[in-house]
XYZ file of C-alpha atoms in Angstrom:
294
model
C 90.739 93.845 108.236
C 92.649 97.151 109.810
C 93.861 100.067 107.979
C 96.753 100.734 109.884
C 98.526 102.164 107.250
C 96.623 105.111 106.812
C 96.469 105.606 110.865
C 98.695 103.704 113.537
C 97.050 101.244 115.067
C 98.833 100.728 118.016
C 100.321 96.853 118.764
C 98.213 96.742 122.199
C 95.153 97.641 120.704
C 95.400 94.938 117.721
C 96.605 92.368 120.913
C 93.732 93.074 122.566
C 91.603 92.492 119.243
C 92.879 89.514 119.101
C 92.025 88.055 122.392
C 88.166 89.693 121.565
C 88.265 87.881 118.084
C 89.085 84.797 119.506
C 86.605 84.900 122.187
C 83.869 85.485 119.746
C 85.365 82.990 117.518
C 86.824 84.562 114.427
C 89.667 83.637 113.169
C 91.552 85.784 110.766
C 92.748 89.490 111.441
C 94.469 91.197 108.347
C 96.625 93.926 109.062
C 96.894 96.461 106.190
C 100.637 97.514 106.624
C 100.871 100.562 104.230
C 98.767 103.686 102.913
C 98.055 106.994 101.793
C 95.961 109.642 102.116
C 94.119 111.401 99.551
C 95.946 114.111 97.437
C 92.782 116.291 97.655
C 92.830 116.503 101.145
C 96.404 118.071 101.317
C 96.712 120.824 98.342
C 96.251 118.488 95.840
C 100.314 118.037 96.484
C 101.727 114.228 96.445
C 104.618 115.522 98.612
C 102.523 116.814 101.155
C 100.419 113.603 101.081
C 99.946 111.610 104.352
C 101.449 108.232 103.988
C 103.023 105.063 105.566
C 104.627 101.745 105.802
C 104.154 100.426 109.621
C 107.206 97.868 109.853
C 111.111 98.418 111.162
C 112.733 98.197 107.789
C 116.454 97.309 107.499
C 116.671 97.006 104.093
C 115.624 100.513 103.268
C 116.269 102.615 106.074
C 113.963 105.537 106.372
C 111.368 103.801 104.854
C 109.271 103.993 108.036
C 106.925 105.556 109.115
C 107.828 108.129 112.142
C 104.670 108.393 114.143
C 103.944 104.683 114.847
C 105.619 101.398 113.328
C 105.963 98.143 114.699
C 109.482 96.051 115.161
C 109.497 93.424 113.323
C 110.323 91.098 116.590
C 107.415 92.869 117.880
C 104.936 91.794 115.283
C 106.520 88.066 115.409
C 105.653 87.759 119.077
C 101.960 89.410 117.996
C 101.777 86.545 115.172
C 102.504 84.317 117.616
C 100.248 85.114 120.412
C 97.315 85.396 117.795
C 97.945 81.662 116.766
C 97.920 80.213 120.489
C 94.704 82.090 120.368
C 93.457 80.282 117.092
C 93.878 83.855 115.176
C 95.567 83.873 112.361
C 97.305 87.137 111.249
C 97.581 88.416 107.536
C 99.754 90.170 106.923
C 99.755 93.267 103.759
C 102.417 95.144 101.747
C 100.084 96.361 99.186
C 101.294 97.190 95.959
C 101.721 98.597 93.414
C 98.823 101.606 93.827
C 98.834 102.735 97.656
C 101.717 103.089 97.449
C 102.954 106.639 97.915
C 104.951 105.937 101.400
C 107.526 104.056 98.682
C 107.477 106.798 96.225
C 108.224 109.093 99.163
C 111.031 107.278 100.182
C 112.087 106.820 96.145
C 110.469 109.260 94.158
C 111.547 107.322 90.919
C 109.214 104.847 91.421
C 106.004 106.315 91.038
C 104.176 106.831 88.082
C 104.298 110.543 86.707
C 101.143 109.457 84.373
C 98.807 107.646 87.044
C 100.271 109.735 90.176
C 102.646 109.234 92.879
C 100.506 106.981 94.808
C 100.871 104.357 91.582
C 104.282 102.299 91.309
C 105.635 102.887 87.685
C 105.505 99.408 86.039
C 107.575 100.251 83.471
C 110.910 100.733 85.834
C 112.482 98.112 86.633
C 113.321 99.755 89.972
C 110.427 99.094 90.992
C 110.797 95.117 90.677
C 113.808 95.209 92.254
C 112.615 97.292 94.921
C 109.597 95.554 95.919
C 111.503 91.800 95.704
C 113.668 93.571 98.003
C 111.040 94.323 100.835
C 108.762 91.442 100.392
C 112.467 89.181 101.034
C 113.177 91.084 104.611
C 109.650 89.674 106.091
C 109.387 86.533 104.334
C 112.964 84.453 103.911
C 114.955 82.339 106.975
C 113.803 80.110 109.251
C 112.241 82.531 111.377
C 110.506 85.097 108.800
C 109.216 88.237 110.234
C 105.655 86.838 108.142
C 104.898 83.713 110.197
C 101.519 82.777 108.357
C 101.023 80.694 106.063
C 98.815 84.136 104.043
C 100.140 86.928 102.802
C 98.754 89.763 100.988
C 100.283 91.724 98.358
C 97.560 94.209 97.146
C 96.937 94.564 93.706
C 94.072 96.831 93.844
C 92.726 100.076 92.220
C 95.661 100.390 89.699
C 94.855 102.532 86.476
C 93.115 100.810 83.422
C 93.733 103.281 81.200
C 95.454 101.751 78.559
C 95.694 98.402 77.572
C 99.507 98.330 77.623
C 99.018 99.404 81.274
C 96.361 96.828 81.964
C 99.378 94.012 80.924
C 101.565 95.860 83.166
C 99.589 95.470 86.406
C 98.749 91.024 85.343
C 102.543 90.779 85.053
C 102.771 92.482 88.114
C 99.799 90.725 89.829
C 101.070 87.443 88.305
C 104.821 87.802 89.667
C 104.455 88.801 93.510
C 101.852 85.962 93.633
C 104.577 83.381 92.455
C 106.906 85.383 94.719
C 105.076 84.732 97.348
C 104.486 81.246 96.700
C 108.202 80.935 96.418
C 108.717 81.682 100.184
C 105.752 78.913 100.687
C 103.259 81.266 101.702
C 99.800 81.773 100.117
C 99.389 84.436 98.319
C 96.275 86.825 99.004
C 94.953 89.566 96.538
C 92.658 92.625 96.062
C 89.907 91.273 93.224
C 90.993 93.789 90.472
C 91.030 91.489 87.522
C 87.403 92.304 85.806
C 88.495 96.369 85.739
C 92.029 94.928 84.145
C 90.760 92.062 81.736
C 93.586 91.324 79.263
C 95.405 88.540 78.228
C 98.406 88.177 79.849
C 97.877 84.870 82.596
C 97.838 85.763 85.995
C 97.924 82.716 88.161
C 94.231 81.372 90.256
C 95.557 78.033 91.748
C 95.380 78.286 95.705
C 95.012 81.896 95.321
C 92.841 83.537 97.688
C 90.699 87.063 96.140
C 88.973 89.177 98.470
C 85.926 90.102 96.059
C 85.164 93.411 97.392
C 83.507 95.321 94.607
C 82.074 93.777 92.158
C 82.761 95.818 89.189
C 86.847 95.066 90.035
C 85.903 91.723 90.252
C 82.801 89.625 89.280
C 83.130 87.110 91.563
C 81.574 84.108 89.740
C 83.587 84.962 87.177
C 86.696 84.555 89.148
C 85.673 81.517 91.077
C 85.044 79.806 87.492
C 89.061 81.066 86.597
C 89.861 78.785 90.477
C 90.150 81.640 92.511
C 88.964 81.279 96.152
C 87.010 84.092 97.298
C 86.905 85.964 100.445
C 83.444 87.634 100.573
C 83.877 91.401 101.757
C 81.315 93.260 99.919
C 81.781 97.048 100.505
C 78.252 98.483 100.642
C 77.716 95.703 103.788
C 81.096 95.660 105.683
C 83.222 98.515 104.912
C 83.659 100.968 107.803
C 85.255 104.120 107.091
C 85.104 106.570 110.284
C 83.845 110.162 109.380
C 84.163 109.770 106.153
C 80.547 110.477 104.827
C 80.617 107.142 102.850
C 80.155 103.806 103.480
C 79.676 103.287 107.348
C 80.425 104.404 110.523
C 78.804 101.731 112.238
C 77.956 98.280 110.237
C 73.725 97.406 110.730
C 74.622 94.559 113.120
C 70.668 93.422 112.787
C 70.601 93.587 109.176
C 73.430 91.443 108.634
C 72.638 88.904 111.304
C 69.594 88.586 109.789
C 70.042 88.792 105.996
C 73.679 88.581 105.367
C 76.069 85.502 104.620
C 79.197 85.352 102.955
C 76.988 83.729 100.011
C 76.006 87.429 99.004
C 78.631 89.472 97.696
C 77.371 92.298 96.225
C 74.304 91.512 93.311
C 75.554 87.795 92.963
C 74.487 85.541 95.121
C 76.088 82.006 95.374
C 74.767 78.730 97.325
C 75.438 78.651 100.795
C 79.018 76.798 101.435
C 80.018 77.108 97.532
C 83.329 75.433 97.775
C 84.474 78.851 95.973
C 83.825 80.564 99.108
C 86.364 80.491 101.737
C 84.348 82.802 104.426
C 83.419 86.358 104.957
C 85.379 89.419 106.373
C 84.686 93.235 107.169
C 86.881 96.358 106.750
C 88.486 99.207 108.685
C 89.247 101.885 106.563
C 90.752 105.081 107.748
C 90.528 106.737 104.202
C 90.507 110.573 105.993
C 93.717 110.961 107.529
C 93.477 113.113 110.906
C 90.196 112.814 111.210
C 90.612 112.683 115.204
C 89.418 109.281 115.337
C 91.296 107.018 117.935
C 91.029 102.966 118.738
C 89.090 104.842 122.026
C-alpha cells in the first residue's frame, strides 16, 4: 500500500512498481488516493493543514490537489498495464476521517466536534457529497475504477459517543453496499472493535485489512465473515522520518518469523480460509519531510 495522498507519488514511479511487483510476484498494489497532514505540524490550524485528493475531478472542480494528481484516463491506462502484468490495483477514497482535502474544498462538511479532518455524519451533505465522488470513478462501461476492489476507508473515526459510534456503522455499512452496487468489492480499514454498537454493518465478501488490533480483533471479525488482509503495523508499516514505526522493514526477521498467520498478538493457522494474504504500508504521515521515491 502507497500513501500518495499525503505526498504525490508520481504515475512513473507507481508504473515502475508495478513491473518490480510483478517480477517478484506480488500481486496487489493499493493506492491510497487522499490525506492529510497533522494539525500539529502546521499551527495547530486545520486551514493551514496539508492535504489532498490525487484524481482529475469533474464533478467537483477544485477538488484537486495542485502539486500532483493523476487524470483519470491516466490512471485507467495504469490499471490496465498493472493487470497485463498480473497486478491488480486498489484503488482508495477514504472516508469519512482523512478527510480534510474535502472539508477544504467544503468546509460544511467537517465535523466542528471531532475536527476538520472528520466528515460530519450528521449532514446530510456529506452523503450526498461522497455518493457523488465515489459515482465519477465507478459507473459506465468504462469506470475510471477498473478492479474488481475498492477501498473506501473507514478508519480512525471518533468513538466518543455512542450516538457517534452508530453514525460511523451506518456510514461504514452504506458505502460498502454502494460499492457493491457498482459490482465492485468493497475493501475497509478494520475499525469495528474501537466502534462496537449495534447497528449491522455488512461482512459478506467484505475484505478488512486488520491492521491494529485494538480497531479490530481480528478473530473476532473473521467469526462476523469478514476476510482479512493481514497488515499488522508494528511489522509492516513504514513511515519515512517519522520516529515511529519503520524506516526500513527487518527483511530477515520477517522472512524468517513472519506470515500473514500473525497479525499482531493473535495468531491463526497457516492458510485459515479467513485469511486472504498479507500486505505492508507506505505511510508518509510527516508532510515535507524531504523524502522523495529517489
Amino acid at each position: 500500500m502507497m500513501d500518495c495522498g499525503r505526498k504525490f507519488i508520481p504515475m512513473e514511479y507507481l508504473r515502475d512498481l508495478v513491473k518490480i511487483l510483478s517480477y517478484y510476484k506480488m500481486n496487489v498494489l493499493h493506492v491510497h488516493l487522499n490525506d492529510n497532514g497533522f494539525k500539529g505540524y502546521f499551527d495547530n490550524d486545520w486551514n493551514r493543514t496539508y492535504a489532498a485528493f490525487r484524481l482529475e475531478c469533474e464533478t467537483f472542480p477544485g477538488l484537486t490537489a495542485r502539486d500532483g494528481y493523476y487524470t483519470k484516463q491516466e490512471f485507467i491506462r495504469f490499471q490496465q498495464e498493472a493487470t497485463a502484468r498480473c497486478v491488480e490495483i486498489i484503488p482508495e477514497i477514504d472516508a469519512p476521517a482523512h478527510t480534510l482535502a474535502f472539508s477544504h474544498y467544503k468546509p460544511e462538511l467537517g465535523s466542528k466536534e471531532f475536527g476538520m479532518d472528520h466528515l460530519d455524519l450528521s449532514n446530510p451533505d456529506t452523503y450526498t457529497f461522497m455518493d457523488a465522488l465515489f459515482k465519477e470513478y465507478l459507473e459506465g462501461e468504462e469506470p475510471v475504477f477498473q478492479g474488481p476492489k475498492v477501498h473506501i476507508g473507514t478508519d480512525e473515526y471518533s468513538n466518543e459517543r455512542k450516538e457517534v459510534v452508530e453514525q460511523f456503522r451506518a456510514f461504514t455499512d452504506h458505502y460498502i453496499k454502494y460499492v457493491e452496487s457498482f459490482g465492485k468489492q468493497a475493501c475497509v480499514w478494520g475499525a469495528l472493535t474501537h466502534a462496537a454498537g449495534d447497528t449491522p454493518v455488512k461482512s459478506e465478501n467484505v475484505l478488512m485489512y486488520a491492521w491494529y488490533n485494538g480497531y479490530a480483533q481480528p478473530k473476532d471479525m473473521a467469526n462476523r465473515g469478514y476476510k482479512l488482509i493481514s497488515i499488522p503495523d508494528g511489522r509492516v508499516y513504514i513511515v519515512p522520518l517519522a520516529g515511529y514505526y519503520h524506516d526500513y522493514l527487518n527483511c530477515e526477521q520477517l522472512y524468517n518469523q513472519w506470515t500473514p498467520a500473525h497479525v499482531g498478538n493473535e495468531l491463526f493457522e497457516e492458510k485459515d480460509a479467513a485469511l486472504s494474504g498479507g500486505m505492508f504500508a507506505i505511510w508518509n504521515d510527516v508532510v515535507g519531510n524531504g523524502i522523495s521515491v529517489k
